[in-house]
């Protein structure tokens, strides 16, 4: 493939298709897949040089693999990061980030409004390493500042939150983290680099679950950590030693998916906005939570910080859980699954699934009502999707 190194003025959409892959001597046009666990050497001397790092090159796929490398390079370009380490899943990316950068005795401030398993990870695994965690409300900058301790090492968050779409001002938060010598890590899975670039806004680290929009077709698990070279070397050394590396096959799947990410995200946003506007006009719906609506309290901030509002729409039906369940059971196109970011639209009842682990009090504090329904809007024809929801709203 042509060398794009000197073409600085390429737009995001072009880079998403053209960056990151060096064809082999076969001059293949589509990226090849290197399904090999190890690499052989021409002679004992070369093996010695590779292992001593005197000569760059692949040794073993837990360390590096050309297909994984191509995915890492392309994603780094799109997120505006110096370097990337791909991981086996989004959770592996979060775990790896914490283990590589935070020591025993140190402290993390985390958003309460994060992905459920991230909270479980912090509460059950991370605490085993004598790392303490304080939780704050995502949007409230004063809470982040007040949670600071002498041993605070990391701010960890996800913006916008799922399912309600709360947003934090990344730029302002990064001023607090920089002043206090704290790393700011942003989970960017809900928007993908097409709609938000946390590093340009001041974050030190971006975490991705490529399982969601980056794959976009619900086929495989994958994750990534993106940052500057110094941080990524620490993270890569952790994955090499402990093993949550991305497989070449999954790397190839998500690498190909990046080609269409830009177009897909725009279509997700377009469909989601149309559905959110339609829902706002339905008498059976009490409230719609979508950042693209002017009625959303964080609409203005999202408009500045993001270049689109994403594909997650949630809303509260009148009549609570029975009405929500009736709707979920009546739709025919939407799949009943807690997954998101797929070309296929999905529907779920957060109070009994993604947020089912919370106590009643925690759920009320998190604003997850019994009548709340979450949609991940896919790429089907939007009129069909609206008719499908209409069928269930009786
Ligand atoms: C799904 C998800 C994760 C976890 O990713 P996996 O690839 O499933 O491990 C982390 N963060 C967010 C925001 C997610 O939606």
mmCIF file of N, CA and C in Angstrom, residues 152-261:
data_model
loop_
_atom_site.group_PDB
_atom_site.id
_atom_site.type_symbol
_atom_site.label_atom_id
_atom_site.label_comp_id
_atom_site.label_asym_id
_atom_site.label_seq_id
_atom_site.Cartn_x
_atom_site.Cartn_y
_atom_site.Cartn_z
ATOM 1 N N UNK A 152 -3.242 9.810 45.099
ATOM 2 C CA UNK A 152 -4.069 9.599 43.902
ATOM 3 C C UNK A 152 -3.182 9.543 42.660
ATOM 4 N N UNK A 153 -3.396 8.489 41.850
ATOM 5 C CA UNK A 153 -2.555 8.288 40.667
ATOM 6 C C UNK A 153 -3.336 8.400 39.368
ATOM 7 N N UNK A 154 -4.636 8.042 39.438
ATOM 8 C CA UNK A 154 -5.393 7.903 38.182
ATOM 9 C C UNK A 154 -6.821 8.405 38.331
ATOM 10 N N UNK A 155 -7.272 9.171 37.320
ATOM 11 C CA UNK A 155 -8.693 9.472 37.132
ATOM 12 C C UNK A 155 -9.191 8.532 36.035
ATOM 13 N N UNK A 156 -10.270 7.823 36.298
ATOM 14 C CA UNK A 156 -10.787 6.856 35.324
ATOM 15 C C UNK A 156 -12.260 7.122 35.075
ATOM 16 N N UNK A 157 -12.646 7.250 33.812
ATOM 17 C CA UNK A 157 -14.044 7.584 33.513
ATOM 18 C C UNK A 157 -14.425 7.173 32.107
ATOM 19 N N UNK A 158 -15.705 7.286 31.876
ATOM 20 C CA UNK A 158 -16.306 6.977 30.588
ATOM 21 C C UNK A 158 -17.261 8.128 30.295
ATOM 22 N N UNK A 159 -17.120 8.790 29.163
ATOM 23 C CA UNK A 159 -18.030 9.872 28.808
ATOM 24 C C UNK A 159 -18.351 9.805 27.321
ATOM 25 N N UNK A 160 -19.624 9.853 26.925
ATOM 26 C CA UNK A 160 -20.799 9.941 27.781
ATOM 27 C C UNK A 160 -21.083 8.610 28.473
ATOM 28 N N UNK A 161 -21.836 8.715 29.582
ATOM 29 C CA UNK A 161 -22.181 7.505 30.306
ATOM 30 C C UNK A 161 -23.310 6.770 29.582
ATOM 31 N N UNK A 162 -23.415 5.505 29.892
ATOM 32 C CA UNK A 162 -24.440 4.650 29.312
ATOM 33 C C UNK A 162 -25.300 4.145 30.466
ATOM 34 N N UNK A 163 -26.623 4.270 30.469
ATOM 35 C CA UNK A 163 -27.482 4.606 29.327
ATOM 36 C C UNK A 163 -27.976 6.058 29.293
ATOM 37 N N UNK A 164 -27.617 6.913 30.259
ATOM 38 C CA UNK A 164 -28.288 8.213 30.336
ATOM 39 C C UNK A 164 -27.557 9.339 29.600
ATOM 40 N N UNK A 165 -26.326 9.090 29.184
ATOM 41 C CA UNK A 165 -25.609 10.098 28.400
ATOM 42 C C UNK A 165 -25.138 11.298 29.199
ATOM 43 N N UNK A 166 -24.719 11.075 30.457
ATOM 44 C CA UNK A 166 -24.092 12.184 31.176
ATOM 45 C C UNK A 166 -22.688 12.388 30.608
ATOM 46 N N UNK A 167 -22.226 13.651 30.664
ATOM 47 C CA UNK A 167 -20.953 13.996 30.039
ATOM 48 C C UNK A 167 -20.103 14.761 31.039
ATOM 49 N N UNK A 168 -18.777 14.559 30.991
ATOM 50 C CA UNK A 168 -17.899 15.438 31.770
ATOM 51 C C UNK A 168 -17.068 16.268 30.799
ATOM 52 N N UNK A 169 -16.721 17.463 31.203
ATOM 53 C CA UNK A 169 -15.875 18.340 30.413
ATOM 54 C C UNK A 169 -14.426 17.846 30.536
ATOM 55 N N UNK A 170 -13.978 17.110 29.527
ATOM 56 C CA UNK A 170 -12.647 16.469 29.593
ATOM 57 C C UNK A 170 -11.537 17.518 29.720
ATOM 58 N N UNK A 171 -11.678 18.615 28.983
ATOM 59 C CA UNK A 171 -10.636 19.654 29.001
ATOM 60 C C UNK A 171 -10.463 20.223 30.416
ATOM 61 N N UNK A 172 -11.564 20.543 31.060
ATOM 62 C CA UNK A 172 -11.474 21.106 32.410
ATOM 63 C C UNK A 172 -10.952 20.073 33.405
ATOM 64 N N UNK A 173 -11.403 18.838 33.248
ATOM 65 C CA UNK A 173 -10.933 17.804 34.167
ATOM 66 C C UNK A 173 -9.436 17.563 33.984
ATOM 67 N N UNK A 174 -8.967 17.664 32.740
ATOM 68 C CA UNK A 174 -7.537 17.424 32.494
ATOM 69 C C UNK A 174 -6.686 18.529 33.131
ATOM 70 N N UNK A 175 -7.266 19.718 33.309
ATOM 71 C CA UNK A 175 -6.503 20.768 34.002
ATOM 72 C C UNK A 175 -6.302 20.370 35.458
ATOM 73 N N UNK A 176 -7.339 19.797 36.069
ATOM 74 C CA UNK A 176 -7.219 19.345 37.461
ATOM 75 C C UNK A 176 -6.210 18.197 37.556
ATOM 76 N N UNK A 177 -6.304 17.241 36.618
ATOM 77 C CA UNK A 177 -5.395 16.090 36.699
ATOM 78 C C UNK A 177 -3.947 16.516 36.461
ATOM 79 N N UNK A 178 -3.716 17.397 35.479
ATOM 80 C CA UNK A 178 -2.340 17.850 35.191
ATOM 81 C C UNK A 178 -1.731 18.589 36.390
ATOM 82 N N UNK A 179 -2.521 19.505 36.964
ATOM 83 C CA UNK A 179 -2.030 20.295 38.094
ATOM 84 C C UNK A 179 -1.599 19.380 39.228
ATOM 85 N N UNK A 180 -2.301 18.262 39.380
ATOM 86 C CA UNK A 180 -2.035 17.377 40.519
ATOM 87 C C UNK A 180 -1.201 16.150 40.144
ATOM 88 N N UNK A 181 -0.655 16.166 38.902
ATOM 89 C CA UNK A 181 0.215 15.068 38.487
ATOM 90 C C UNK A 181 -0.480 13.705 38.462
ATOM 91 N N UNK A 182 -1.699 13.721 37.983
ATOM 92 C CA UNK A 182 -2.510 12.503 37.944
ATOM 93 C C UNK A 182 -2.771 12.145 36.489
ATOM 94 N N UNK A 183 -2.793 10.851 36.190
ATOM 95 C CA UNK A 183 -3.106 10.428 34.826
ATOM 96 C C UNK A 183 -4.617 10.406 34.630
ATOM 97 N N UNK A 184 -5.065 10.890 33.485
ATOM 98 C CA UNK A 184 -6.496 10.892 33.166
ATOM 99 C C UNK A 184 -6.755 9.875 32.051
ATOM 100 N N UNK A 185 -7.538 8.837 32.386
ATOM 101 C CA UNK A 185 -7.852 7.792 31.402
ATOM 102 C C UNK A 185 -9.337 7.837 31.055
ATOM 103 N N UNK A 186 -9.624 7.882 29.758
ATOM 104 C CA UNK A 186 -11.012 7.969 29.293
ATOM 105 C C UNK A 186 -11.367 6.734 28.467
ATOM 106 N N UNK A 187 -12.408 6.034 28.894
ATOM 107 C CA UNK A 187 -12.968 4.921 28.120
ATOM 108 C C UNK A 187 -13.826 5.536 27.013
ATOM 109 N N UNK A 188 -13.398 5.337 25.769
ATOM 110 C CA UNK A 188 -14.033 6.018 24.622
ATOM 111 C C UNK A 188 -14.885 5.071 23.784
ATOM 112 N N UNK A 189 -15.339 3.964 24.399
ATOM 113 C CA UNK A 189 -16.034 2.925 23.627
ATOM 114 C C UNK A 189 -17.391 3.375 23.097
ATOM 115 N N UNK A 190 -18.062 4.255 23.840
ATOM 116 C CA UNK A 190 -19.431 4.617 23.468
ATOM 117 C C UNK A 190 -19.458 5.525 22.227
ATOM 118 N N UNK A 191 -18.402 6.284 22.001
ATOM 119 C CA UNK A 191 -18.394 7.193 20.849
ATOM 120 C C UNK A 191 -17.440 6.764 19.735
ATOM 121 N N UNK A 192 -16.350 6.094 20.098
ATOM 122 C CA UNK A 192 -15.287 5.755 19.145
ATOM 123 C C UNK A 192 -14.562 7.038 18.728
ATOM 124 N N UNK A 193 -13.357 6.894 18.151
ATOM 125 C CA UNK A 193 -12.599 8.100 17.781
ATOM 126 C C UNK A 193 -13.285 8.951 16.712
ATOM 127 N N UNK A 194 -14.294 8.410 16.069
ATOM 128 C CA UNK A 194 -14.990 9.224 15.060
ATOM 129 C C UNK A 194 -15.701 10.405 15.728
ATOM 130 N N UNK A 195 -16.265 10.177 16.898
ATOM 131 C CA UNK A 195 -17.112 11.199 17.515
ATOM 132 C C UNK A 195 -16.448 11.926 18.682
ATOM 133 N N UNK A 196 -15.346 11.392 19.195
ATOM 134 C CA UNK A 196 -14.679 12.066 20.320
ATOM 135 C C UNK A 196 -13.207 11.681 20.372
ATOM 136 N N UNK A 197 -12.346 12.692 20.580
ATOM 137 C CA UNK A 197 -10.910 12.421 20.653
ATOM 138 C C UNK A 197 -10.363 12.911 21.990
ATOM 139 N N UNK A 198 -10.456 12.090 23.020
ATOM 140 C CA UNK A 198 -10.090 12.521 24.367
ATOM 141 C C UNK A 198 -8.651 13.023 24.492
ATOM 142 N N UNK A 199 -7.723 12.467 23.713
ATOM 143 C CA UNK A 199 -6.320 12.887 23.853
ATOM 144 C C UNK A 199 -6.163 14.345 23.416
ATOM 145 N N UNK A 200 -6.840 14.719 22.347
ATOM 146 C CA UNK A 200 -6.788 16.121 21.907
ATOM 147 C C UNK A 200 -7.415 17.048 22.945
ATOM 148 N N UNK A 201 -8.324 16.508 23.771
ATOM 149 C CA UNK A 201 -8.982 17.328 24.792
ATOM 150 C C UNK A 201 -8.189 17.365 26.101
ATOM 151 N N UNK A 202 -7.075 16.607 26.160
ATOM 152 C CA UNK A 202 -6.229 16.684 27.348
ATOM 153 C C UNK A 202 -6.087 15.382 28.127
ATOM 154 N N UNK A 203 -6.776 14.324 27.720
ATOM 155 C CA UNK A 203 -6.627 13.041 28.427
ATOM 156 C C UNK A 203 -5.243 12.459 28.142
ATOM 157 N N UNK A 204 -4.723 11.689 29.102
ATOM 158 C CA UNK A 204 -3.422 11.041 28.904
ATOM 159 C C UNK A 204 -3.564 9.693 28.227
ATOM 160 N N UNK A 205 -4.689 9.034 28.503
ATOM 161 C CA UNK A 205 -4.873 7.654 28.045
ATOM 162 C C UNK A 205 -6.294 7.493 27.506
ATOM 163 N N UNK A 206 -6.408 6.782 26.395
ATOM 164 C CA UNK A 206 -7.731 6.361 25.923
ATOM 165 C C UNK A 206 -7.805 4.850 26.006
ATOM 166 N N UNK A 207 -8.940 4.364 26.508
ATOM 167 C CA UNK A 207 -9.188 2.935 26.568
ATOM 168 C C UNK A 207 -10.325 2.640 25.596
ATOM 169 N N UNK A 208 -10.186 1.563 24.841
ATOM 170 C CA UNK A 208 -11.243 1.192 23.909
ATOM 171 C C UNK A 208 -11.696 -0.237 24.133
ATOM 172 N N UNK A 209 -13.004 -0.439 24.104
ATOM 173 C CA UNK A 209 -13.550 -1.771 23.873
ATOM 174 C C UNK A 209 -13.879 -1.790 22.390
ATOM 175 N N UNK A 210 -13.016 -2.436 21.599
ATOM 176 C CA UNK A 210 -13.245 -2.502 20.153
ATOM 177 C C UNK A 210 -14.359 -3.491 19.826
ATOM 178 N N UNK A 211 -14.804 -4.209 20.859
ATOM 179 C CA UNK A 211 -15.945 -5.122 20.736
ATOM 180 C C UNK A 211 -17.203 -4.378 20.291
ATOM 181 N N UNK A 212 -17.296 -3.116 20.629
ATOM 182 C CA UNK A 212 -18.505 -2.351 20.403
ATOM 183 C C UNK A 212 -18.477 -1.734 18.999
ATOM 184 N N UNK A 213 -18.397 -0.410 18.891
ATOM 185 C CA UNK A 213 -18.547 0.212 17.572
ATOM 186 C C UNK A 213 -17.382 -0.102 16.628
ATOM 187 N N UNK A 214 -16.182 -0.322 17.163
ATOM 188 C CA UNK A 214 -15.035 -0.508 16.263
ATOM 189 C C UNK A 214 -15.221 -1.772 15.435
ATOM 190 N N UNK A 215 -15.544 -2.886 16.075
ATOM 191 C CA UNK A 215 -15.940 -4.053 15.279
ATOM 192 C C UNK A 215 -17.272 -3.731 14.607
ATOM 193 N N UNK A 216 -18.232 -3.335 15.416
ATOM 194 C CA UNK A 216 -19.490 -2.845 14.866
ATOM 195 C C UNK A 216 -20.421 -3.914 14.334
ATOM 196 N N UNK A 217 -19.942 -5.158 14.301
ATOM 197 C CA UNK A 217 -20.806 -6.196 13.761
ATOM 198 C C UNK A 217 -20.941 -7.370 14.715
ATOM 199 N N UNK A 218 -20.583 -7.109 15.977
ATOM 200 C CA UNK A 218 -20.818 -8.087 17.026
ATOM 201 C C UNK A 218 -20.130 -9.427 16.818
ATOM 202 N N UNK A 219 -18.923 -9.421 16.242
ATOM 203 C CA UNK A 219 -18.295 -10.699 15.914
ATOM 204 C C UNK A 219 -17.227 -11.136 16.893
ATOM 205 N N UNK A 220 -16.536 -10.186 17.508
ATOM 206 C CA UNK A 220 -15.414 -10.610 18.337
ATOM 207 C C UNK A 220 -15.147 -9.615 19.462
ATOM 208 N N UNK A 221 -14.389 -10.067 20.445
ATOM 209 C CA UNK A 221 -13.944 -9.200 21.526
ATOM 210 C C UNK A 221 -12.573 -8.624 21.154
ATOM 211 N N UNK A 222 -12.371 -7.366 21.485
ATOM 212 C CA UNK A 222 -11.063 -6.743 21.290
ATOM 213 C C UNK A 222 -11.025 -5.465 22.098
ATOM 214 N N UNK A 223 -9.817 -5.039 22.460
ATOM 215 C CA UNK A 223 -9.682 -3.800 23.215
ATOM 216 C C UNK A 223 -8.375 -3.129 22.883
ATOM 217 N N UNK A 224 -8.168 -1.945 23.439
ATOM 218 C CA UNK A 224 -6.931 -1.222 23.168
ATOM 219 C C UNK A 224 -6.674 -0.173 24.234
ATOM 220 N N UNK A 225 -5.390 0.095 24.464
ATOM 221 C CA UNK A 225 -4.970 1.211 25.312
ATOM 222 C C UNK A 225 -4.124 2.116 24.432
ATOM 223 N N UNK A 226 -4.395 3.414 24.488
ATOM 224 C CA UNK A 226 -3.676 4.367 23.622
ATOM 225 C C UNK A 226 -3.129 5.509 24.459
ATOM 226 N N UNK A 227 -1.877 5.888 24.179
ATOM 227 C CA UNK A 227 -1.266 6.970 24.944
ATOM 228 C C UNK A 227 0.063 7.355 24.305
ATOM 229 N N UNK A 228 0.923 8.017 25.103
ATOM 230 C CA UNK A 228 2.254 8.352 24.591
ATOM 231 C C UNK A 228 3.175 7.130 24.705
ATOM 232 N N UNK A 229 4.345 7.231 24.089
ATOM 233 C CA UNK A 229 5.247 6.079 24.003
ATOM 234 C C UNK A 229 5.654 5.565 25.375
ATOM 235 N N UNK A 230 5.942 6.474 26.291
ATOM 236 C CA UNK A 230 6.422 6.059 27.616
ATOM 237 C C UNK A 230 5.370 5.223 28.349
ATOM 238 N N UNK A 231 4.130 5.690 28.337
ATOM 239 C CA UNK A 231 3.062 4.965 29.025
ATOM 240 C C UNK A 231 2.780 3.635 28.324
ATOM 241 N N UNK A 232 2.737 3.664 26.995
ATOM 242 C CA UNK A 232 2.388 2.438 26.264
ATOM 243 C C UNK A 232 3.474 1.377 26.427
ATOM 244 N N UNK A 233 4.737 1.788 26.584
ATOM 245 C CA UNK A 233 5.781 0.782 26.832
ATOM 246 C C UNK A 233 5.518 0.037 28.135
ATOM 247 N N UNK A 234 5.049 0.771 29.142
ATOM 248 C CA UNK A 234 4.734 0.111 30.421
ATOM 249 C C UNK A 234 3.549 -0.839 30.256
ATOM 250 N N UNK A 235 2.531 -0.382 29.532
ATOM 251 C CA UNK A 235 1.336 -1.205 29.339
ATOM 252 C C UNK A 235 1.684 -2.442 28.504
ATOM 253 N N UNK A 236 2.482 -2.254 27.441
ATOM 254 C CA UNK A 236 2.848 -3.370 26.567
ATOM 255 C C UNK A 236 3.676 -4.392 27.329
ATOM 256 N N UNK A 237 4.529 -3.910 28.220
ATOM 257 C CA UNK A 237 5.347 -4.853 28.970
ATOM 258 C C UNK A 237 4.461 -5.697 29.899
ATOM 259 N N UNK A 238 3.375 -5.098 30.394
ATOM 260 C CA UNK A 238 2.433 -5.859 31.217
ATOM 261 C C UNK A 238 1.700 -6.923 30.383
ATOM 262 N N UNK A 239 1.221 -6.551 29.190
ATOM 263 C CA UNK A 239 0.487 -7.553 28.385
ATOM 264 C C UNK A 239 1.416 -8.672 27.903
ATOM 265 N N UNK A 240 2.657 -8.322 27.560
ATOM 266 C CA UNK A 240 3.603 -9.357 27.117
ATOM 267 C C UNK A 240 3.832 -10.402 28.191
ATOM 268 N N UNK A 241 3.884 -9.930 29.431
ATOM 269 C CA UNK A 241 4.229 -10.827 30.524
ATOM 270 C C UNK A 241 3.021 -11.589 31.040
ATOM 271 N N UNK A 242 1.842 -10.940 31.027
ATOM 272 C CA UNK A 242 0.680 -11.602 31.623
ATOM 273 C C UNK A 242 -0.256 -12.227 30.594
ATOM 274 N N UNK A 243 -0.163 -11.806 29.314
ATOM 275 C CA UNK A 243 -0.831 -12.555 28.256
ATOM 276 C C UNK A 243 -2.183 -12.124 27.718
ATOM 277 N N UNK A 244 -2.783 -10.988 28.127
ATOM 278 C CA UNK A 244 -4.075 -10.635 27.515
ATOM 279 C C UNK A 244 -3.913 -9.954 26.157
ATOM 280 N N UNK A 245 -3.046 -10.509 25.303
ATOM 281 C CA UNK A 245 -2.772 -9.906 24.001
ATOM 282 C C UNK A 245 -3.925 -10.211 23.051
ATOM 283 N N UNK A 246 -4.101 -9.354 22.056
ATOM 284 C CA UNK A 246 -5.157 -9.568 21.066
ATOM 285 C C UNK A 246 -4.720 -10.649 20.080
ATOM 286 N N UNK A 247 -5.640 -11.547 19.712
ATOM 287 C CA UNK A 247 -5.295 -12.588 18.731
ATOM 288 C C UNK A 247 -5.213 -11.960 17.346
ATOM 289 N N UNK A 248 -4.391 -12.550 16.486
ATOM 290 C CA UNK A 248 -4.224 -12.020 15.130
ATOM 291 C C UNK A 248 -5.554 -12.063 14.385
ATOM 292 N N UNK A 249 -6.331 -13.110 14.623
ATOM 293 C CA UNK A 249 -7.603 -13.210 13.898
ATOM 294 C C UNK A 249 -8.532 -12.059 14.275
ATOM 295 N N UNK A 250 -8.694 -11.838 15.584
ATOM 296 C CA UNK A 250 -9.579 -10.739 16.004
ATOM 297 C C UNK A 250 -9.023 -9.385 15.571
ATOM 298 N N UNK A 251 -7.699 -9.256 15.578
ATOM 299 C CA UNK A 251 -7.090 -7.997 15.120
ATOM 300 C C UNK A 251 -7.436 -7.755 13.654
ATOM 301 N N UNK A 252 -7.418 -8.808 12.873
ATOM 302 C CA UNK A 252 -7.744 -8.687 11.444
ATOM 303 C C UNK A 252 -9.212 -8.266 11.256
ATOM 304 N N UNK A 253 -10.105 -8.849 12.080
ATOM 305 C CA UNK A 253 -11.527 -8.491 11.982
ATOM 306 C C UNK A 253 -11.714 -7.000 12.283
ATOM 307 N N UNK A 254 -11.140 -6.536 13.386
ATOM 308 C CA UNK A 254 -11.366 -5.130 13.754
ATOM 309 C C UNK A 254 -10.590 -4.167 12.850
ATOM 310 N N UNK A 255 -9.472 -4.642 12.318
ATOM 311 C CA UNK A 255 -8.718 -3.821 11.355
ATOM 312 C C UNK A 255 -9.580 -3.540 10.121
ATOM 313 N N UNK A 256 -10.231 -4.580 9.616
ATOM 314 C CA UNK A 256 -11.103 -4.399 8.450
ATOM 315 C C UNK A 256 -12.292 -3.500 8.805
ATOM 316 N N UNK A 257 -12.783 -3.643 10.040
ATOM 317 C CA UNK A 257 -13.939 -2.855 10.462
ATOM 318 C C UNK A 257 -13.636 -1.367 10.489
ATOM 319 N N UNK A 258 -12.390 -1.016 10.786
ATOM 320 C CA UNK A 258 -12.042 0.411 10.861
ATOM 321 C C UNK A 258 -12.294 1.114 9.528
ATOM 322 N N UNK A 259 -12.225 0.347 8.427
ATOM 323 C CA UNK A 259 -12.473 0.946 7.104
ATOM 324 C C UNK A 259 -13.834 1.634 7.027
ATOM 325 N N UNK A 260 -14.817 1.087 7.727
ATOM 326 C CA UNK A 260 -16.178 1.633 7.599
ATOM 327 C C UNK A 260 -16.626 2.379 8.854
ATOM 328 N N UNK A 261 -15.735 2.517 9.837
ATOM 329 C CA UNK A 261 -16.140 3.115 11.123
ATOM 330 C C UNK A 261 -16.715 4.526 10.950
#
